[in-house]
PDB file of C-alpha atoms in Angstrom:
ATOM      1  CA  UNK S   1       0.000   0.000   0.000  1.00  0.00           C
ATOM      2  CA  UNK S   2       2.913   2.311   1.040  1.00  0.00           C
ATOM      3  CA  UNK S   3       4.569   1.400  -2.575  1.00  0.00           C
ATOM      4  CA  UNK S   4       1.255   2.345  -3.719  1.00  0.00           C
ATOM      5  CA  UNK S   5       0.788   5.383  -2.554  1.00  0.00           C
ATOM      6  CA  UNK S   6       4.881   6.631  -3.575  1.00  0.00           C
ATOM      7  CA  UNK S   7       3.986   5.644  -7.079  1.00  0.00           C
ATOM      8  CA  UNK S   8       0.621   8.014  -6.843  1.00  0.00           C
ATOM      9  CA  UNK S   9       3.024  10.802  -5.568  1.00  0.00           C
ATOM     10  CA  UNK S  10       5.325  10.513  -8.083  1.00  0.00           C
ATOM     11  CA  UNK S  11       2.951  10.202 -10.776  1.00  0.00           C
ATOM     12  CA  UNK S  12       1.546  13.464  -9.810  1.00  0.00           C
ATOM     13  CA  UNK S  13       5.112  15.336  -9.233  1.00  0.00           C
ATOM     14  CA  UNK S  14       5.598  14.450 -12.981  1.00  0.00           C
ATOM     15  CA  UNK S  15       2.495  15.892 -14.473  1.00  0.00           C
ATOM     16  CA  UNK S  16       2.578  18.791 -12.108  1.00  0.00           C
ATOM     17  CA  UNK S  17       6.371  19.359 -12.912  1.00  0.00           C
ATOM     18  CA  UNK S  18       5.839  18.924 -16.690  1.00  0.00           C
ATOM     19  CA  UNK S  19       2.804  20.620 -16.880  1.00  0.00           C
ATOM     20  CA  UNK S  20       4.262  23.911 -15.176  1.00  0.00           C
ATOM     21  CA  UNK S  21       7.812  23.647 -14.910  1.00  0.00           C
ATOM     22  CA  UNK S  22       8.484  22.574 -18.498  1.00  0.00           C
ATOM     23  CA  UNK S  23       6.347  24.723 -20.503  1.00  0.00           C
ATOM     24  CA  UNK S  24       7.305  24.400 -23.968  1.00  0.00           C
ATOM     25  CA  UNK S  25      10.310  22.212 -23.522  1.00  0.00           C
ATOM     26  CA  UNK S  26      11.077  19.335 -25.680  1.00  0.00           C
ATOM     27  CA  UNK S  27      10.906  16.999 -22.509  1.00  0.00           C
ATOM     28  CA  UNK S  28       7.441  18.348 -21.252  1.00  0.00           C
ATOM     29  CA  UNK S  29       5.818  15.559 -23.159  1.00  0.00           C
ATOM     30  CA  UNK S  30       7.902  13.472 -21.764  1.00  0.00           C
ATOM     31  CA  UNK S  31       7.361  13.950 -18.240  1.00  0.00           C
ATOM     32  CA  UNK S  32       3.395  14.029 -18.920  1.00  0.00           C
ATOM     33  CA  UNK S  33       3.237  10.820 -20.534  1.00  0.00           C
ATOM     34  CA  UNK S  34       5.476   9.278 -17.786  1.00  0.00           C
ATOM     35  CA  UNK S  35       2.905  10.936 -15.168  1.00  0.00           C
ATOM     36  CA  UNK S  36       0.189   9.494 -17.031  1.00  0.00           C
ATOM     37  CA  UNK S  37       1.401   6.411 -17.300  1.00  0.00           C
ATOM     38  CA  UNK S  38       2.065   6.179 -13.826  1.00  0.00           C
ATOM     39  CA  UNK S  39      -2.013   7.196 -12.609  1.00  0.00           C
ATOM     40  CA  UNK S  40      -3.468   4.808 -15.374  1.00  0.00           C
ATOM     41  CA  UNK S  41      -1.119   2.012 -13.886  1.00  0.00           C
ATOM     42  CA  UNK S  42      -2.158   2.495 -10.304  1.00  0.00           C
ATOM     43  CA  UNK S  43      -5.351   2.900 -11.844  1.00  0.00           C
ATOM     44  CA  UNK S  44      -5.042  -0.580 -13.302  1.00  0.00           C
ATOM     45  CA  UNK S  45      -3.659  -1.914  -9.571  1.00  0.00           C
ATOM     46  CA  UNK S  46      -6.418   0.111  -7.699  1.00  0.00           C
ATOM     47  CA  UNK S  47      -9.216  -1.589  -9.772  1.00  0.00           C
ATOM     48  CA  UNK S  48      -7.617  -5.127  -9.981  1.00  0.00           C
ATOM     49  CA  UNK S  49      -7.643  -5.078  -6.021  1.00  0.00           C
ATOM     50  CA  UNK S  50     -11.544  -4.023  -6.021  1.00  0.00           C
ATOM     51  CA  UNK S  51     -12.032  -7.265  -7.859  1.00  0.00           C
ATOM     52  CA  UNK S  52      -9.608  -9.398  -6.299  1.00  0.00           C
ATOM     53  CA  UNK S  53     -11.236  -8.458  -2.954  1.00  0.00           C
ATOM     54  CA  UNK S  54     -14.834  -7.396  -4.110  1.00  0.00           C
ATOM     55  CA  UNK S  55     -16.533 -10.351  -1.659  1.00  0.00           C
ATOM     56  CA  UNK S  56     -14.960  -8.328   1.586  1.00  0.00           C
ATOM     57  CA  UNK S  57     -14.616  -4.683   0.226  1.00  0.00           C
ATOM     58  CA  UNK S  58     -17.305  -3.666   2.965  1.00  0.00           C
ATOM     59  CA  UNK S  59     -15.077  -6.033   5.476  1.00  0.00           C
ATOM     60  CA  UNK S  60     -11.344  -4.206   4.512  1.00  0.00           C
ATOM     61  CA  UNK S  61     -13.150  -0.594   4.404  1.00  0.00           C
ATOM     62  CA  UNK S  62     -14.686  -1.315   8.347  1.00  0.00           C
ATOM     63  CA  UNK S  63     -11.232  -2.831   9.563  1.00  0.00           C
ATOM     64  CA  UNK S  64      -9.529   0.650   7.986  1.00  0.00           C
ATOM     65  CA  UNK S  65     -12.356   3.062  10.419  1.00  0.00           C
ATOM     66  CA  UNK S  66     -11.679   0.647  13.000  1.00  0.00           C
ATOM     67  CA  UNK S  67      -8.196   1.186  12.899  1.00  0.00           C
ATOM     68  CA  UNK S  68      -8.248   4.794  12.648  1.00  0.00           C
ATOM     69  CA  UNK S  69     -10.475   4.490  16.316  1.00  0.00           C
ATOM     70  CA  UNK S  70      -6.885   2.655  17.346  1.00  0.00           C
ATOM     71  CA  UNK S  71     -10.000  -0.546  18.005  1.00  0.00           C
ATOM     72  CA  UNK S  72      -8.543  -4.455  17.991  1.00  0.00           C
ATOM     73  CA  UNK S  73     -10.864  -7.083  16.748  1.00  0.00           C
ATOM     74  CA  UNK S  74     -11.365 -10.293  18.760  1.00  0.00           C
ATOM     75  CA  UNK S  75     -11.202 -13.005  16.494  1.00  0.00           C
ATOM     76  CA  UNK S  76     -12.122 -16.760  17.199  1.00  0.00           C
ATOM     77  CA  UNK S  77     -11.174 -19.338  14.757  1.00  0.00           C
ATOM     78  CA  UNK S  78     -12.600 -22.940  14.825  1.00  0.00           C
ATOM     79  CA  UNK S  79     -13.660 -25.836  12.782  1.00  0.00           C
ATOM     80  CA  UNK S  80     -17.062 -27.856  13.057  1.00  0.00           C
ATOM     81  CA  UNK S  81     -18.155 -31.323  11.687  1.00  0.00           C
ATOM     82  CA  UNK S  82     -21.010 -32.091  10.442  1.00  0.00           C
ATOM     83  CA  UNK S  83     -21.690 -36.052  11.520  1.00  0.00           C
ATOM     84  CA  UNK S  84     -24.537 -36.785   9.858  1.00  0.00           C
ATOM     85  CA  UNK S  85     -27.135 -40.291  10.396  1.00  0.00           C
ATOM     86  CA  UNK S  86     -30.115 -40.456   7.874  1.00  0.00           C
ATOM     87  CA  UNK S  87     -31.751 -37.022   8.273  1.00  0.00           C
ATOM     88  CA  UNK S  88     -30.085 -35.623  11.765  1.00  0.00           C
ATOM     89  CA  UNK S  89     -26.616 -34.242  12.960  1.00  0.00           C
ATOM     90  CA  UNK S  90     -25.467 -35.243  15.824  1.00  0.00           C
ATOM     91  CA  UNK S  91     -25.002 -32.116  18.936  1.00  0.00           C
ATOM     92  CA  UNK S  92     -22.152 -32.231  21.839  1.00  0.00           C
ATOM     93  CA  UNK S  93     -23.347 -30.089  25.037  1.00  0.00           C
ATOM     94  CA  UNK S  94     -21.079 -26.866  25.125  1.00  0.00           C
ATOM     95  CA  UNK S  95     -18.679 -26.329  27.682  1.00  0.00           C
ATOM     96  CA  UNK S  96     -19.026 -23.129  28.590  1.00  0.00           C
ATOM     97  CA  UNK S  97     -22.515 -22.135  27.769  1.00  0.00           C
ATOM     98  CA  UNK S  98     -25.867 -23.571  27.837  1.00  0.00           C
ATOM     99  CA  UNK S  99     -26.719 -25.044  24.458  1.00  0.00           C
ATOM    100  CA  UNK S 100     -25.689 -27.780  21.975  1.00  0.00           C
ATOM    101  CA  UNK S 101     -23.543 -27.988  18.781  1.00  0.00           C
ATOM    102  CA  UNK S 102     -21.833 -29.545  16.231  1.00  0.00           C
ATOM    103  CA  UNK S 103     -18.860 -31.688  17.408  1.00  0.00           C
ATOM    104  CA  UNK S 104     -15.791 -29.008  17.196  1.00  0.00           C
ATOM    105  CA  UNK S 105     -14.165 -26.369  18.618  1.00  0.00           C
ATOM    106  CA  UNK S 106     -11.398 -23.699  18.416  1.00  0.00           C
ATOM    107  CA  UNK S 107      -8.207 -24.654  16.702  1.00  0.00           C
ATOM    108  CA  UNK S 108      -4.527 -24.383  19.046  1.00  0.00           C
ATOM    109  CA  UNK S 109      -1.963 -21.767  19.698  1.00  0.00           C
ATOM    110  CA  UNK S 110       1.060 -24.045  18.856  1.00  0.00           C
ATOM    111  CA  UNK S 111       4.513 -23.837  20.289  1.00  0.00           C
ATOM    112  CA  UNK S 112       6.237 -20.846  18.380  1.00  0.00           C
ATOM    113  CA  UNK S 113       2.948 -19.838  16.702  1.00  0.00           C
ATOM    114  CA  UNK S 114       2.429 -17.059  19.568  1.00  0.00           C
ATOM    115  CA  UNK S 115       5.596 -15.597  19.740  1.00  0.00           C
ATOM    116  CA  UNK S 116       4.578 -15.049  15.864  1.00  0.00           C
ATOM    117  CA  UNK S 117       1.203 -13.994  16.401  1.00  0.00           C
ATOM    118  CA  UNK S 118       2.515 -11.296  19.112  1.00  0.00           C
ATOM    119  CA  UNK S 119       5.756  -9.899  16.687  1.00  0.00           C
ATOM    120  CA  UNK S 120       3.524  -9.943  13.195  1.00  0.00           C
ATOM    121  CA  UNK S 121       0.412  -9.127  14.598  1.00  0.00           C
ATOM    122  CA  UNK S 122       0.507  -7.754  18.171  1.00  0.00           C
ATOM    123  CA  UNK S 123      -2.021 -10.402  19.522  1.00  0.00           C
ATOM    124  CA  UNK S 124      -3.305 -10.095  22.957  1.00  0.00           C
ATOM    125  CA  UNK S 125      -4.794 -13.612  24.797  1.00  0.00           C
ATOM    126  CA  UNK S 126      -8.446 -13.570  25.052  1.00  0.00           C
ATOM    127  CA  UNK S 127      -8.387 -11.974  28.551  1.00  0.00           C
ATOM    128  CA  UNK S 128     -12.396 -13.574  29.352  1.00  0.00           C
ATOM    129  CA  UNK S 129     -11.732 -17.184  28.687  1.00  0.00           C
ATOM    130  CA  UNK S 130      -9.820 -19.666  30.470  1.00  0.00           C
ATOM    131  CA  UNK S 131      -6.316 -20.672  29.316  1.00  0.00           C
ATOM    132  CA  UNK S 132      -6.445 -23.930  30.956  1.00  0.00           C
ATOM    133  CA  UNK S 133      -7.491 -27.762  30.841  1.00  0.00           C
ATOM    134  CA  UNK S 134      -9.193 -28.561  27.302  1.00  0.00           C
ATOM    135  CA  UNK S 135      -9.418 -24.874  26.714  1.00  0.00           C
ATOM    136  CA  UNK S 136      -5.583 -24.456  26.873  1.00  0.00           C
ATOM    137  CA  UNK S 137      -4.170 -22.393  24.001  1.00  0.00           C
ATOM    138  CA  UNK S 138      -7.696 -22.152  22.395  1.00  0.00           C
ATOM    139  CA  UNK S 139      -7.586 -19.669  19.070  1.00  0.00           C
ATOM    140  CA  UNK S 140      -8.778 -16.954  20.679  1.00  0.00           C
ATOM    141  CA  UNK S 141      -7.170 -13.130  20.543  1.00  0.00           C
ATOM    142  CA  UNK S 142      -7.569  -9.538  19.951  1.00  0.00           C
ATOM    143  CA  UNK S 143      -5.755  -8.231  16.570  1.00  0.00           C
ATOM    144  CA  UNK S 144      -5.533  -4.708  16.022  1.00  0.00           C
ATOM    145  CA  UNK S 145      -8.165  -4.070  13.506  1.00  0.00           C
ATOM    146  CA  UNK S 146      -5.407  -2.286  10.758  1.00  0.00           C
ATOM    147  CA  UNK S 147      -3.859  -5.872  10.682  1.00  0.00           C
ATOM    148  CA  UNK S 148      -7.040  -8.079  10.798  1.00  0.00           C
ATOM    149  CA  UNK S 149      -7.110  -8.589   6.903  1.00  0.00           C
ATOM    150  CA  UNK S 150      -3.268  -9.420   7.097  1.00  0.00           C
ATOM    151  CA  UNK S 151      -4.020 -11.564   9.767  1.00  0.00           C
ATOM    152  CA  UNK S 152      -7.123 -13.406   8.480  1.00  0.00           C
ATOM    153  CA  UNK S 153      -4.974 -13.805   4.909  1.00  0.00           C
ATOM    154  CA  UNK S 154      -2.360 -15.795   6.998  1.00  0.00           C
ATOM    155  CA  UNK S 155      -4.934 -17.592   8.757  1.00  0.00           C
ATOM    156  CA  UNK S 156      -6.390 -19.119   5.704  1.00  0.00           C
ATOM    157  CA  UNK S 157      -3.308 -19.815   4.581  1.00  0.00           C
ATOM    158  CA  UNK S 158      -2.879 -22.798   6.700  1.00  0.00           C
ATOM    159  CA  UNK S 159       0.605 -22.162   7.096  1.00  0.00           C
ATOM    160  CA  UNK S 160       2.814 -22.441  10.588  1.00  0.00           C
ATOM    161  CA  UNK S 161      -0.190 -23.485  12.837  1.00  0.00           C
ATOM    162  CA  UNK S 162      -2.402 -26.209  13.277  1.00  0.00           C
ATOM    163  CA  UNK S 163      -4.219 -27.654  10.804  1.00  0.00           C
ATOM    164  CA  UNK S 164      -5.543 -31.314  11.887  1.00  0.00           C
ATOM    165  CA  UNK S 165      -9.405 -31.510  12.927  1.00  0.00           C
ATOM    166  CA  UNK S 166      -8.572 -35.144  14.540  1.00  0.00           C
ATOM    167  CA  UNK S 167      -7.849 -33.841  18.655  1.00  0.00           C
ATOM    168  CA  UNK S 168     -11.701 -32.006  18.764  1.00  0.00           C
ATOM    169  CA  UNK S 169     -13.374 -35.521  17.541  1.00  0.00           C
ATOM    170  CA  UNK S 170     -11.370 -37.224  19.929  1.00  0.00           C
ATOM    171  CA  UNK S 171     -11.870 -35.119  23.040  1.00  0.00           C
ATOM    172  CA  UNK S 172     -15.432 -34.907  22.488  1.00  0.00           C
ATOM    173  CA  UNK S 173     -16.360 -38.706  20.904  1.00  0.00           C
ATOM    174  CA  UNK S 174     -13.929 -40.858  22.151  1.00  0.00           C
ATOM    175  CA  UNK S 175     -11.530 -39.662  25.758  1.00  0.00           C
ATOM    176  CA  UNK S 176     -12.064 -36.326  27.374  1.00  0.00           C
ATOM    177  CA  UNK S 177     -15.547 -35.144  27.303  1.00  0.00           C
ATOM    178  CA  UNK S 178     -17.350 -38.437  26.888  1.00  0.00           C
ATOM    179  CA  UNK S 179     -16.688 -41.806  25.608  1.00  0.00           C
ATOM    180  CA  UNK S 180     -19.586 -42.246  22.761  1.00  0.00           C
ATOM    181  CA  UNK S 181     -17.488 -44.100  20.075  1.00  0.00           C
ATOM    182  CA  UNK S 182     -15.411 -47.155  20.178  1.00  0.00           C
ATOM    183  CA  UNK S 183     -11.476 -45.536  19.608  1.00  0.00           C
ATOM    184  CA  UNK S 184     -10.929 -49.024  17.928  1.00  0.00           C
ATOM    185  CA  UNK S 185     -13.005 -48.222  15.302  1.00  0.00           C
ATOM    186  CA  UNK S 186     -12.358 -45.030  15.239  1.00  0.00           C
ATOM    187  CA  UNK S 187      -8.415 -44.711  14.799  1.00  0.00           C
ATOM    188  CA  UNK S 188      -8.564 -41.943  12.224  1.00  0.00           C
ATOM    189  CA  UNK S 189     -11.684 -40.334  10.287  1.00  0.00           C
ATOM    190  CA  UNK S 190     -11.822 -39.147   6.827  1.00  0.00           C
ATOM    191  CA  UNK S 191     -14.036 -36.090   6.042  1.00  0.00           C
ATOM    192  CA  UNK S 192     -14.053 -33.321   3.354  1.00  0.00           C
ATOM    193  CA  UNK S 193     -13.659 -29.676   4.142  1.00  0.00           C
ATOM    194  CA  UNK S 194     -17.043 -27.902   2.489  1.00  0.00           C
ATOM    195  CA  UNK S 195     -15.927 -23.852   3.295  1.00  0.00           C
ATOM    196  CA  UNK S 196     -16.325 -21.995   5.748  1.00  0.00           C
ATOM    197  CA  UNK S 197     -18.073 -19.257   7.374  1.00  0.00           C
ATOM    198  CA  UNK S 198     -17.376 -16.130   8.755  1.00  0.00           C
ATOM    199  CA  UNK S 199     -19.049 -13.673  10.533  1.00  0.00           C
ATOM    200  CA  UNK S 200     -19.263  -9.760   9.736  1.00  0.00           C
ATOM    201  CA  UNK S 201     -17.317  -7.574  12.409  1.00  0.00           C
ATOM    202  CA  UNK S 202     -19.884  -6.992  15.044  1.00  0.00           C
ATOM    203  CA  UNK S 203     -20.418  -6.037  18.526  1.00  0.00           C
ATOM    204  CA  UNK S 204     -20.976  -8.782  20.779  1.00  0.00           C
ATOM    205  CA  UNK S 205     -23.152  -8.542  23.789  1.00  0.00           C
ATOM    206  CA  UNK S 206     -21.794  -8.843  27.023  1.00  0.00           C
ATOM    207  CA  UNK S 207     -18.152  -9.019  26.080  1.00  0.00           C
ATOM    208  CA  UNK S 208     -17.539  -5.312  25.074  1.00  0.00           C
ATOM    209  CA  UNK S 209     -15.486  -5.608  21.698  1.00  0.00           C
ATOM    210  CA  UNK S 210     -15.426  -6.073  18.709  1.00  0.00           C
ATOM    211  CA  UNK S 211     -15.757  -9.848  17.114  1.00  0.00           C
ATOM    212  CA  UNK S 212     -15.152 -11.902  14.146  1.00  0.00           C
ATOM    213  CA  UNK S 213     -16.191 -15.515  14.420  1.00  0.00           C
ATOM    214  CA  UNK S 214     -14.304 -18.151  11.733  1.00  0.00           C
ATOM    215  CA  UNK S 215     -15.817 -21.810  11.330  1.00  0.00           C
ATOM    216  CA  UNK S 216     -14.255 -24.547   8.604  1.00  0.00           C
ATOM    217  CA  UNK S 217     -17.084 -26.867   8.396  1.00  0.00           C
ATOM    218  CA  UNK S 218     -16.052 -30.489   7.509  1.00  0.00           C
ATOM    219  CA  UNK S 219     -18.450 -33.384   6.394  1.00  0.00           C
ATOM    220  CA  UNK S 220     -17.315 -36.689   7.977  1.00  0.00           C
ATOM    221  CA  UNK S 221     -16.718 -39.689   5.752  1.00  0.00           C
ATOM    222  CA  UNK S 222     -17.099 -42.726   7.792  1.00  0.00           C
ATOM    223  CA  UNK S 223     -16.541 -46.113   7.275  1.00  0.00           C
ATOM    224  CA  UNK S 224     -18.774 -48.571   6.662  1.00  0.00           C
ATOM    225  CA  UNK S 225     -18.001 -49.745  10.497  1.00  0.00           C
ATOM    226  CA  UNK S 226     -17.860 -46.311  12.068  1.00  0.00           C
ATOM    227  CA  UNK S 227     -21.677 -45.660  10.149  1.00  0.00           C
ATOM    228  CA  UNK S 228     -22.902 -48.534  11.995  1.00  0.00           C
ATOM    229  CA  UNK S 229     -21.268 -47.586  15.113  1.00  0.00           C
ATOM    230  CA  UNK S 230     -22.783 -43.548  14.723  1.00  0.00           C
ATOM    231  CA  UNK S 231     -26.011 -45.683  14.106  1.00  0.00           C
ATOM    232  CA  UNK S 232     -25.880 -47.600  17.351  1.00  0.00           C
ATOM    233  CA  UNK S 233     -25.071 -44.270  18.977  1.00  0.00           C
ATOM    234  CA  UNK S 234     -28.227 -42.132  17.312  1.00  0.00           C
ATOM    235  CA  UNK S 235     -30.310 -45.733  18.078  1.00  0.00           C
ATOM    236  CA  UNK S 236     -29.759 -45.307  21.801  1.00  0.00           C
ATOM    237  CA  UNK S 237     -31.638 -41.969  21.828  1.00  0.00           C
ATOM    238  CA  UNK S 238     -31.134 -38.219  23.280  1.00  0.00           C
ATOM    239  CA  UNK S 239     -28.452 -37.927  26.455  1.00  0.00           C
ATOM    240  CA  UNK S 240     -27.561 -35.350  28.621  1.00  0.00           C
ATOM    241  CA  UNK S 241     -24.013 -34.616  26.650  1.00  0.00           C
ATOM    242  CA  UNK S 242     -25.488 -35.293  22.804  1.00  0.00           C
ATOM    243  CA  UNK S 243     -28.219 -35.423  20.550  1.00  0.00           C
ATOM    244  CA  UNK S 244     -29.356 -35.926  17.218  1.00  0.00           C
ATOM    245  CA  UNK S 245     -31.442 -32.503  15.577  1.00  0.00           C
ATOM    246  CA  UNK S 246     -32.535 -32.816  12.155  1.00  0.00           C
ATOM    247  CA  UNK S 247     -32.401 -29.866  10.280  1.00  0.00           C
ATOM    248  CA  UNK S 248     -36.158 -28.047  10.812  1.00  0.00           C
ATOM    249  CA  UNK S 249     -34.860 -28.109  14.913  1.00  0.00           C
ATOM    250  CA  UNK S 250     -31.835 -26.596  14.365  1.00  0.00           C
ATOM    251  CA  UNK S 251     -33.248 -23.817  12.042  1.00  0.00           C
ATOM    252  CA  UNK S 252     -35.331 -23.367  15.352  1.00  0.00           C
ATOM    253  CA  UNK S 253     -32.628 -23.437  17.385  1.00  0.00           C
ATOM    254  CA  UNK S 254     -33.775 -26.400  19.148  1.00  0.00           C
ATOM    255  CA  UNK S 255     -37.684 -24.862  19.743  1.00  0.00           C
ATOM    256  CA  UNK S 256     -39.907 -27.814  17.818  1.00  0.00           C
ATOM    257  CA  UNK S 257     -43.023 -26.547  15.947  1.00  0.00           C
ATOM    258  CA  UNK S 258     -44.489 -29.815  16.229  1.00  0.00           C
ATOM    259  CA  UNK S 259     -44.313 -29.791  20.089  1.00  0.00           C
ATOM    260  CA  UNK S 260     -44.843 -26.689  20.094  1.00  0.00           C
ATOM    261  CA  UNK S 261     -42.144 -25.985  22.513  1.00  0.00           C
ATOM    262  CA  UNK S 262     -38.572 -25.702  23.095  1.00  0.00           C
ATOM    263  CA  UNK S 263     -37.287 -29.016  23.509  1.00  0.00           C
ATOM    264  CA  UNK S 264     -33.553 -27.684  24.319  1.00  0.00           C
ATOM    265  CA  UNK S 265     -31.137 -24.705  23.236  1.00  0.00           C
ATOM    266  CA  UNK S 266     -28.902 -25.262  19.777  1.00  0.00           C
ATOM    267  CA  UNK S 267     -26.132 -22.683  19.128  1.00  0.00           C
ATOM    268  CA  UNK S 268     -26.700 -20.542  16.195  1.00  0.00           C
ATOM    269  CA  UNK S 269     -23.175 -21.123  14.681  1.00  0.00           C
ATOM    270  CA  UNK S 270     -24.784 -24.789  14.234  1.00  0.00           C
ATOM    271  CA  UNK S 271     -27.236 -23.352  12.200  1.00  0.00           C
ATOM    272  CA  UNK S 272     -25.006 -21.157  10.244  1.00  0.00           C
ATOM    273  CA  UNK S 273     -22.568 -24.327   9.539  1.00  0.00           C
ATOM    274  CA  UNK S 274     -26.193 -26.711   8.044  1.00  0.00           C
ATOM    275  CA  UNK S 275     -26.696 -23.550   5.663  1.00  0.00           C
ATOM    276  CA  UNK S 276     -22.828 -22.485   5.070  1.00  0.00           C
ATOM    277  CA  UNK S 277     -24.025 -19.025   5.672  1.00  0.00           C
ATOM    278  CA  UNK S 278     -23.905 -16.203   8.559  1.00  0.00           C
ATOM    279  CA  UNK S 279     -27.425 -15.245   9.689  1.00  0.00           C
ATOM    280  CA  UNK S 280     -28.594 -12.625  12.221  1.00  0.00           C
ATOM    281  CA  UNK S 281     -31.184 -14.796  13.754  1.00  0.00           C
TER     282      UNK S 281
END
């Protein structure tokens, strides 16, 4: 952008020198074809980049008023799957707050990925969550909002942090949370990644700041073994920890029209991961 803006500057110098300075000299053409050159190229550049980044225009713009208000941007980055038997998904009781969801969670803060977070993006820790037990090094941090595109760019990148999905199936299907599948026939999974979803920067109630929420949604592949084991699972009903929504419930957010009631509270990131889309309600 700097580079950018130096070209601009110099583009300008040259018409305004040429145009003024060099008033019927042999090199005033010169000068105001090299100055005009120089506008139509960053021209070129300036509408390339609408283009390129058309999708989040209205995303960059809001990060650059941010920044000028010296705000940071919480971000939380995670990944969902969506384990799916006939016509429902199966739900894992949240943690923290009162509802169910998709089996997933926030992605790791490896060894040596902070110290790069902090020196490329000056990260702060998520000061409201606990950095301890499962929650340990969970993808949560404020970004100052000038560097949020530069940091969501790296993000998607994949590169220098953690990339596997497997440790959130296992600490919520097999050991840690609950013990619902058999870990000897589940000693890997294979799923596709489907996109993901990402929220608008918005003000989030209670917690004072400013948020973007990031979800890579993954459709599980199983086995013909591991289907007949999620079968088994779906087969012996609703628990406390899980249960299986089809999709009308979870557009509800767990209220059933045909009880007419709520039956029990479904996060509204599951909702956005069954549409791929970010909704308000």
């Amino acid at each position: 952008m700097i580079r950018k803006i130096l070209q601009a500057i110099l583009a300008i110098g040259l018409l305004i020198y040429g145009y003024f300075f060099l008033s019927g000299s042999d090199l005033q053409p010169e000068f105001i074809g090299a100055g005009v050159i120089g506008l139509l190229t960053l021209l070129a550049l300036l509408v390339e980049s609408i283009i390129t980044n058309r999708k989040r225009l209205g995303l960059i713009i809001y990060c650059k008023w941010l920044s000028l208000k010296k705000q940071r941007i919480r971000f939380s980055m995670s990944y969902l799957y969506r384990i799916k038997v006939d016509d429902k998904y199966l739900l894992v009781k949240n943690s923290n707050f009162p509802h169910y969801q998709l089996v997933g969670g926030k992605y790791k803060i490896l060894d040596g990925t902070r110290s790069f977070l902090q020196k490329e993006f000056d990260a702060i820790d998520d000061p409201k969550l606990p950095n301890k037990d499962l929650m340990k090094d969970d993808f949560a941090l404020f970004i100052p909002a000038g560097k949020a595109i530069k940091f969501l760019d790296w993000f998607n990148q994949g590169e220098d942090r953690e990339i596997s999905h497997w440790r959130e199936f296992y600490e919520e299907l097999i050991e840690g949370k609950a013990k619902l599948l058999d870990k000897e026939k589940f000693p890997y999974i294979n799923y596709n990644f489907k996109g993901r979803v990402r929220t608008p920067v918005k003000r989030t109630p209670g917690w004072d700041c400013y948020e973007i929420l990031q979800y890579d949604i993954l459709d599980i592949i199983p086995t013909p073994e591991q289907r007949q084991e999620l079968r088994k699972l779906q087969e012996k009903g609703d628990k406390k920890y899980h249960k299986w929504a089809d999709t009308e419930l979870i557009q509800c957010l767990g209220h059933d029209n045909r009880e007419k009631k709520q039956v029990y509270d479904i996060g509204i990131h599951t909702k956005w991961a069954v549409n791929m889309k970010w909704s308000k309600e």
